[in-house]
PDB file of C-alpha atoms in Angstrom:
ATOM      1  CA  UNK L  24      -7.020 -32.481 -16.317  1.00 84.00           C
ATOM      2  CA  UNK L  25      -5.884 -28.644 -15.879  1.00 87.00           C
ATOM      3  CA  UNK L  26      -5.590 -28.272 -19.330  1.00 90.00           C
ATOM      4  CA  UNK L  27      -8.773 -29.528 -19.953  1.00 92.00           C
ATOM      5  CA  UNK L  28     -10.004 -27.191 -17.794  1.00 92.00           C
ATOM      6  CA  UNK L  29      -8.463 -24.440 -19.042  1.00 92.00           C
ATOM      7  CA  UNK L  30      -9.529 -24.944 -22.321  1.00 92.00           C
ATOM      8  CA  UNK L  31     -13.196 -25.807 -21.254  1.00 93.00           C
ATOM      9  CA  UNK L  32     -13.280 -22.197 -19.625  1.00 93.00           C
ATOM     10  CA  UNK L  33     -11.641 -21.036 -22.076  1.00 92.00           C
ATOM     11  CA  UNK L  34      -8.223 -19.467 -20.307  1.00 92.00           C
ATOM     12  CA  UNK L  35      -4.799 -19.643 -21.857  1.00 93.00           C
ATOM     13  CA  UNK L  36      -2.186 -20.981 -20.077  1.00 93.00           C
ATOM     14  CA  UNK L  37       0.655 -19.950 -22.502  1.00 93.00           C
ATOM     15  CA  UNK L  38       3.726 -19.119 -20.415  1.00 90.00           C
ATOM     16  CA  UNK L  39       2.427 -21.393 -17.480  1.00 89.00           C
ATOM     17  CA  UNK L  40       4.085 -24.655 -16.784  1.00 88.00           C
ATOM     18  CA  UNK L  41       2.297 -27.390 -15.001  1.00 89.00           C
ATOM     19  CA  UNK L  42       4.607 -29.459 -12.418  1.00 91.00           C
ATOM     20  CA  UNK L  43       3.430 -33.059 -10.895  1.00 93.00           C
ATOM     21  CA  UNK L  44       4.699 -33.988  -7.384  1.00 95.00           C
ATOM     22  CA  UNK L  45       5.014 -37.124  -8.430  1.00 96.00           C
ATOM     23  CA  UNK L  46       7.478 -36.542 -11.338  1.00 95.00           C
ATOM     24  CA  UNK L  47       8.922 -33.430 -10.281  1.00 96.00           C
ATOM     25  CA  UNK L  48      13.147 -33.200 -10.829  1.00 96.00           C
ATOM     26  CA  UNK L  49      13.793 -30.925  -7.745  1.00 97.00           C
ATOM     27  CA  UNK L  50      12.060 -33.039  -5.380  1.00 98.00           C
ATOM     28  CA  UNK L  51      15.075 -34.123  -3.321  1.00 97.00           C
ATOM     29  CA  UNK L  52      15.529 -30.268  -2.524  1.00 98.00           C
ATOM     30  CA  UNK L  53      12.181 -29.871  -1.478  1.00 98.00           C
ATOM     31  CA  UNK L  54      12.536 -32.659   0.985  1.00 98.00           C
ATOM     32  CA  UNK L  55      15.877 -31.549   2.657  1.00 98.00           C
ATOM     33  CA  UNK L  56      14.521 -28.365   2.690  1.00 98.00           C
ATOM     34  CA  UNK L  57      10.970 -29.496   4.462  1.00 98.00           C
ATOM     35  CA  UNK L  58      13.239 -32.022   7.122  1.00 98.00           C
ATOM     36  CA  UNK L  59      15.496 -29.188   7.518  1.00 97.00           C
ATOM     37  CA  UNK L  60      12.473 -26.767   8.685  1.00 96.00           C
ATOM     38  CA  UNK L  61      11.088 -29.649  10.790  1.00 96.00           C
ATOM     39  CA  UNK L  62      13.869 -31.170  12.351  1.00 94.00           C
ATOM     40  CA  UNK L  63      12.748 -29.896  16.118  1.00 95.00           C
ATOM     41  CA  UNK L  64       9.850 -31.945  15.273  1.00 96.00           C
ATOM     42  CA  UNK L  65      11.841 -35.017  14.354  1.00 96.00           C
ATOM     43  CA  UNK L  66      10.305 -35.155  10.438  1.00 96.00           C
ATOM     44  CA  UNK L  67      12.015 -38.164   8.563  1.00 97.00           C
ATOM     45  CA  UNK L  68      12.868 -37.952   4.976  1.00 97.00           C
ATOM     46  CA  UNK L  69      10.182 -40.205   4.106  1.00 97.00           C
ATOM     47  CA  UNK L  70       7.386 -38.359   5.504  1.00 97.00           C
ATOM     48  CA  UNK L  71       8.419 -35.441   3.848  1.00 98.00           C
ATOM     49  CA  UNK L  72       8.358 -36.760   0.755  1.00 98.00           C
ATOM     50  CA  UNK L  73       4.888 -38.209   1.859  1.00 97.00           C
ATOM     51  CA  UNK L  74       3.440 -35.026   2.686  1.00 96.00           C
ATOM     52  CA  UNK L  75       4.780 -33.219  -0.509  1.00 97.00           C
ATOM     53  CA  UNK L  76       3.687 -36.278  -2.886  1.00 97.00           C
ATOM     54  CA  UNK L  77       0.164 -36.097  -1.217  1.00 96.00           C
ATOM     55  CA  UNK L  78      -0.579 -33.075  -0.244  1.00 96.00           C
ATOM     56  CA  UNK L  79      -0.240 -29.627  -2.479  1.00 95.00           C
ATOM     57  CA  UNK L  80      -0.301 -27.119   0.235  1.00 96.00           C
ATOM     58  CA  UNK L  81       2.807 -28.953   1.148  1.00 97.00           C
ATOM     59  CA  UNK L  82       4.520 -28.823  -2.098  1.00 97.00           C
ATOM     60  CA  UNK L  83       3.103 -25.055  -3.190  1.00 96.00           C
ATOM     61  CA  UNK L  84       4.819 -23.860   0.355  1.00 97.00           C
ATOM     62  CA  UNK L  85       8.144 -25.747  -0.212  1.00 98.00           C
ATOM     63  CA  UNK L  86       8.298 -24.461  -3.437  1.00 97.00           C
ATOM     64  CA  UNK L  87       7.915 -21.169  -1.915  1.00 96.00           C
ATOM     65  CA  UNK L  88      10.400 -21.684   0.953  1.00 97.00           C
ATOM     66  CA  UNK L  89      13.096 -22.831  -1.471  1.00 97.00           C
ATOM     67  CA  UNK L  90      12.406 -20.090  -4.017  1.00 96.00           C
ATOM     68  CA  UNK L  91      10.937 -21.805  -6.937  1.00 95.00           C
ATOM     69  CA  UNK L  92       7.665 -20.060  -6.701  1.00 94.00           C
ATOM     70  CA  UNK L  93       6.599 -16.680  -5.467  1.00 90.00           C
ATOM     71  CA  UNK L  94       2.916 -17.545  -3.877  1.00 88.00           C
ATOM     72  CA  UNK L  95       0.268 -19.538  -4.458  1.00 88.00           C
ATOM     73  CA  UNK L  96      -3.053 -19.601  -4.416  1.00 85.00           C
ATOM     74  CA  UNK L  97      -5.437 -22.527  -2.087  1.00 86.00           C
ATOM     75  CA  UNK L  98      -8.425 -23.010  -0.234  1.00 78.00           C
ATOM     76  CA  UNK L  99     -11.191 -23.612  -2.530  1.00 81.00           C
ATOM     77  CA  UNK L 100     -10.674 -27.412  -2.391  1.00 85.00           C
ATOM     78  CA  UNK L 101      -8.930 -27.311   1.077  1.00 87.00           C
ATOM     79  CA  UNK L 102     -10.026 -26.315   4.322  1.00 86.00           C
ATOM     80  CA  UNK L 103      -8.220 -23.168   5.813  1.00 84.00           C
ATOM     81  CA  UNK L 104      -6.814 -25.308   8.706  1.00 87.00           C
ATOM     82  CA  UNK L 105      -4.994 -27.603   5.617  1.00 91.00           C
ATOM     83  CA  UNK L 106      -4.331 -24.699   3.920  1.00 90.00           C
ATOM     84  CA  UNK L 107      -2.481 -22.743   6.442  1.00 90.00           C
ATOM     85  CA  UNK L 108      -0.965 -25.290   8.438  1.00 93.00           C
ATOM     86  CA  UNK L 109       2.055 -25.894   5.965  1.00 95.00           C
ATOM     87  CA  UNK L 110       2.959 -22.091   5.517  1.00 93.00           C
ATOM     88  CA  UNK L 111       2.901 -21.917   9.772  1.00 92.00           C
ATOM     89  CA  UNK L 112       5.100 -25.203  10.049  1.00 94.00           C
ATOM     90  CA  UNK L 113       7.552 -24.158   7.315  1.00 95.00           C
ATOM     91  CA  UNK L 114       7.234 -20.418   6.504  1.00 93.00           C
ATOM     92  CA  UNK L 115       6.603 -18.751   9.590  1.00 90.00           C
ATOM     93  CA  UNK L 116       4.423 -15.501  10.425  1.00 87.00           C
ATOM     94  CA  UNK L 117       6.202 -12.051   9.301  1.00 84.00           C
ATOM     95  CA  UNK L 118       8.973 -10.607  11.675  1.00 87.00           C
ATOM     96  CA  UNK L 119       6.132  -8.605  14.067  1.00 86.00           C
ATOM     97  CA  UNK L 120       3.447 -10.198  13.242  1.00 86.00           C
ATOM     98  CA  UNK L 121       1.301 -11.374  16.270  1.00 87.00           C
ATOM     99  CA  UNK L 122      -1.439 -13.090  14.235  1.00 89.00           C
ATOM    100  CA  UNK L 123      -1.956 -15.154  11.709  1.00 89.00           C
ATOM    101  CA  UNK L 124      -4.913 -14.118   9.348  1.00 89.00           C
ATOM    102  CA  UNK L 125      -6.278 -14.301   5.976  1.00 87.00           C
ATOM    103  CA  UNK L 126      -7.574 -12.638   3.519  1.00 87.00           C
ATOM    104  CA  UNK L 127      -9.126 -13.437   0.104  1.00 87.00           C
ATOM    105  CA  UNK L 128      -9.708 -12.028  -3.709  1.00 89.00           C
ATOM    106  CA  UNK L 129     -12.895 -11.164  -4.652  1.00 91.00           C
ATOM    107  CA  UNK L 130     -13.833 -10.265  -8.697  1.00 90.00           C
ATOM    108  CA  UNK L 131     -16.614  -8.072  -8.764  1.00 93.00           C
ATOM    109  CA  UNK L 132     -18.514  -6.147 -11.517  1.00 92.00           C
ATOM    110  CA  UNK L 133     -16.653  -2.974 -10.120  1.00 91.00           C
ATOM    111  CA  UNK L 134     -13.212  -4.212 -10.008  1.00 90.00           C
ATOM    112  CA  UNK L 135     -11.045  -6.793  -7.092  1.00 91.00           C
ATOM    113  CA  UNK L 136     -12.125  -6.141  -3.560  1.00 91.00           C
ATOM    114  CA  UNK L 137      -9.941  -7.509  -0.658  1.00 91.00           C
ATOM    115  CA  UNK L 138     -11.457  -9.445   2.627  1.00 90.00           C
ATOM    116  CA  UNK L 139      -9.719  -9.898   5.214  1.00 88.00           C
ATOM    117  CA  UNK L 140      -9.981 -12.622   7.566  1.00 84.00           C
ATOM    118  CA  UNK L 141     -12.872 -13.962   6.723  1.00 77.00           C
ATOM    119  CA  UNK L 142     -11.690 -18.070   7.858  1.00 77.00           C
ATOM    120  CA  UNK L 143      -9.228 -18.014  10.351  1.00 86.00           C
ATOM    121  CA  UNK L 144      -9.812 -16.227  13.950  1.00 86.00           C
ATOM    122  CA  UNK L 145     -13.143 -16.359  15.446  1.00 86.00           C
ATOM    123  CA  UNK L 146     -13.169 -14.027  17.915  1.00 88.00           C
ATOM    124  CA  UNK L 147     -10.071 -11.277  17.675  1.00 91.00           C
ATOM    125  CA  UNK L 148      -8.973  -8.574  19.950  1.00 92.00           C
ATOM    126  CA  UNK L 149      -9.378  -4.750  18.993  1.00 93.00           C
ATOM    127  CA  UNK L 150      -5.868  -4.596  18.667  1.00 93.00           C
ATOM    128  CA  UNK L 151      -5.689  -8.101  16.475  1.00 93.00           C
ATOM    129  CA  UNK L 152      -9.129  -6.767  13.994  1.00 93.00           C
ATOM    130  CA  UNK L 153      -6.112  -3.635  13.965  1.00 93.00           C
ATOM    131  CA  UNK L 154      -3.216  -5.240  12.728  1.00 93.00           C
ATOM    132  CA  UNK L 155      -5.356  -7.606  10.660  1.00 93.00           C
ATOM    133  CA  UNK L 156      -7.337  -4.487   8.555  1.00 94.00           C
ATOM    134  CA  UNK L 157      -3.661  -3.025   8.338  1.00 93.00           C
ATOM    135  CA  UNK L 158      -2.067  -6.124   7.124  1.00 92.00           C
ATOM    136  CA  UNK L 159      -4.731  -6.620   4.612  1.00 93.00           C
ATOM    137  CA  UNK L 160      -4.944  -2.902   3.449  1.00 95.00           C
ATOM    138  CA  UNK L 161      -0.699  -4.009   2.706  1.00 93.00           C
ATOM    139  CA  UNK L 162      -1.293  -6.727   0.837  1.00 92.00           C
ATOM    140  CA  UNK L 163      -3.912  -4.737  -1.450  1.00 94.00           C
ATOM    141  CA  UNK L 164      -1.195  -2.320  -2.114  1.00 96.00           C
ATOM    142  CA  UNK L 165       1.353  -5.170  -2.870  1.00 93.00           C
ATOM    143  CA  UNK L 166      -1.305  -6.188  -5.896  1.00 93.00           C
ATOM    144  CA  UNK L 167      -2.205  -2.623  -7.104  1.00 94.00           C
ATOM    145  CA  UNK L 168      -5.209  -2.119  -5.003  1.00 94.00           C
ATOM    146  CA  UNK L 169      -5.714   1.194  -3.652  1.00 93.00           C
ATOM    147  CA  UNK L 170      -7.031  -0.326  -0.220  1.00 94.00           C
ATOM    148  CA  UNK L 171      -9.978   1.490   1.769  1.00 92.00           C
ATOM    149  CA  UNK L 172     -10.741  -0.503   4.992  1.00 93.00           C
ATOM    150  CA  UNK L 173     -14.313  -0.776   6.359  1.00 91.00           C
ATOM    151  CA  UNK L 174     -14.735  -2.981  10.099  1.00 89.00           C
ATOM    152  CA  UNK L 175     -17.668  -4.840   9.475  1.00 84.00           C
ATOM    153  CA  UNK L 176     -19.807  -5.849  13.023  1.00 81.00           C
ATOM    154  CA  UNK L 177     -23.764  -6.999  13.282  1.00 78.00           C
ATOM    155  CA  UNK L 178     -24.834  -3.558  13.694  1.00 76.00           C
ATOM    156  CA  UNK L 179     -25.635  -0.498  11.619  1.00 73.00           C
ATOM    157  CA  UNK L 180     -24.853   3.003  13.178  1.00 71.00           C
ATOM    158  CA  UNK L 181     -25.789   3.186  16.362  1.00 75.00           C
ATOM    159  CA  UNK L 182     -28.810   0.637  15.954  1.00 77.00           C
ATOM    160  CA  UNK L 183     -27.411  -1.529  18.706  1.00 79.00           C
ATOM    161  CA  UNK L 184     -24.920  -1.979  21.359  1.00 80.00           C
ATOM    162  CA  UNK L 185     -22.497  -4.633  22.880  1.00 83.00           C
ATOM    163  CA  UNK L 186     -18.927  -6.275  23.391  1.00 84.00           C
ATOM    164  CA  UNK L 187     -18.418  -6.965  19.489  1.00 84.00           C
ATOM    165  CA  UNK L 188     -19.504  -3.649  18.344  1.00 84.00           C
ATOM    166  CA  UNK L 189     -17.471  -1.485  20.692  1.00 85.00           C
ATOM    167  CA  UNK L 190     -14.309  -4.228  19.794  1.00 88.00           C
ATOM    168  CA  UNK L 191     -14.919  -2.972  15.711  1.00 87.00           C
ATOM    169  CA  UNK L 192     -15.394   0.626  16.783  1.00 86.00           C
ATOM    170  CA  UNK L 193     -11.879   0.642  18.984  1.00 88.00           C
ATOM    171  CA  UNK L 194     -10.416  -1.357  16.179  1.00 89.00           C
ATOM    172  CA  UNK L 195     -11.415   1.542  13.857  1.00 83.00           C
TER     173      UNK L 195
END
């Protein structure tokens, strides 16, 4: 089906190599390594293997935890929630970090633009919208973008005045 895909779009995936849960030769590591990052929560080998056979955010982030993969890329045919959940449970937030945010790629006519946060926390603090445009203007850098960060709020100027506004301008 992916290379169908591929092809019908008409991308090359020379150098790329497809892997199936279900027939994948490391799998046994994966599922130490997934019961061995859940243990406090009393995951049993089967389950593991459960969630990786059935679910790919599950497999993408145990590849990642185990080293077999450097990142991966989710949420167009997952919800955020599914999509995060596994990297939280296994992966863990960055040593300082006191939120969890996203951010996603955008291809434009003018080149990649970065969002940040556009799914995940509905209503952060000055200091969170802070470490979330700083976080975001880092992982820009880590992909070659030259990051400029704008704080985006419902208001234009000084056309109107509130809580959320003045939480964007003491973020800025």
């Amino acid at each position: 089906k992916i290379l169908l895909n591929a092809e019908k779009v008409e991308v090359s995936l020379d150098g790329i190599t497809i892997l199936d849960p279900h027939n994948y030769e490391r799998m046994d590591e994966l599922v130490d390594a997934f019961v061995d990052a859940r243990k406090s929560k009393g995951l049993t080998h089967h389950d593991a293997k459960q969630h990786l056979l059935e679910d790919v955010n599950y497999f993408g982030t145990l590849m990642m935890h185990c080293g077999i993969a450097d990142g991966m890329v989710s949420g167009a045919m997952h919800s955020s929630a599914n999509t995060i959940r596994p990297a939280l449970q296994v992966l863990k937030t960055a040593p300082g970090a006191s939120i969890v945010s996203s951010i996603f790629f955008m291809l434009l006519e003018d080149g990649v633009k970065v969002f940040g946060d556009c799914a995940i926390n509905v209503d952060p603090t000055s200091e969170q919208l802070t470490e979330i445009a700083i976080e975001s203007a880092k992982t820009a850098q880590q992909f070659g973008i030259s990051p400029r960060v704008a704080l985006l709020s419902y208001a234009t100027g000084d056309s109107n005045k509130g809580d959320l506004i003045t939480k964007v301008r003491d973020a800025a």
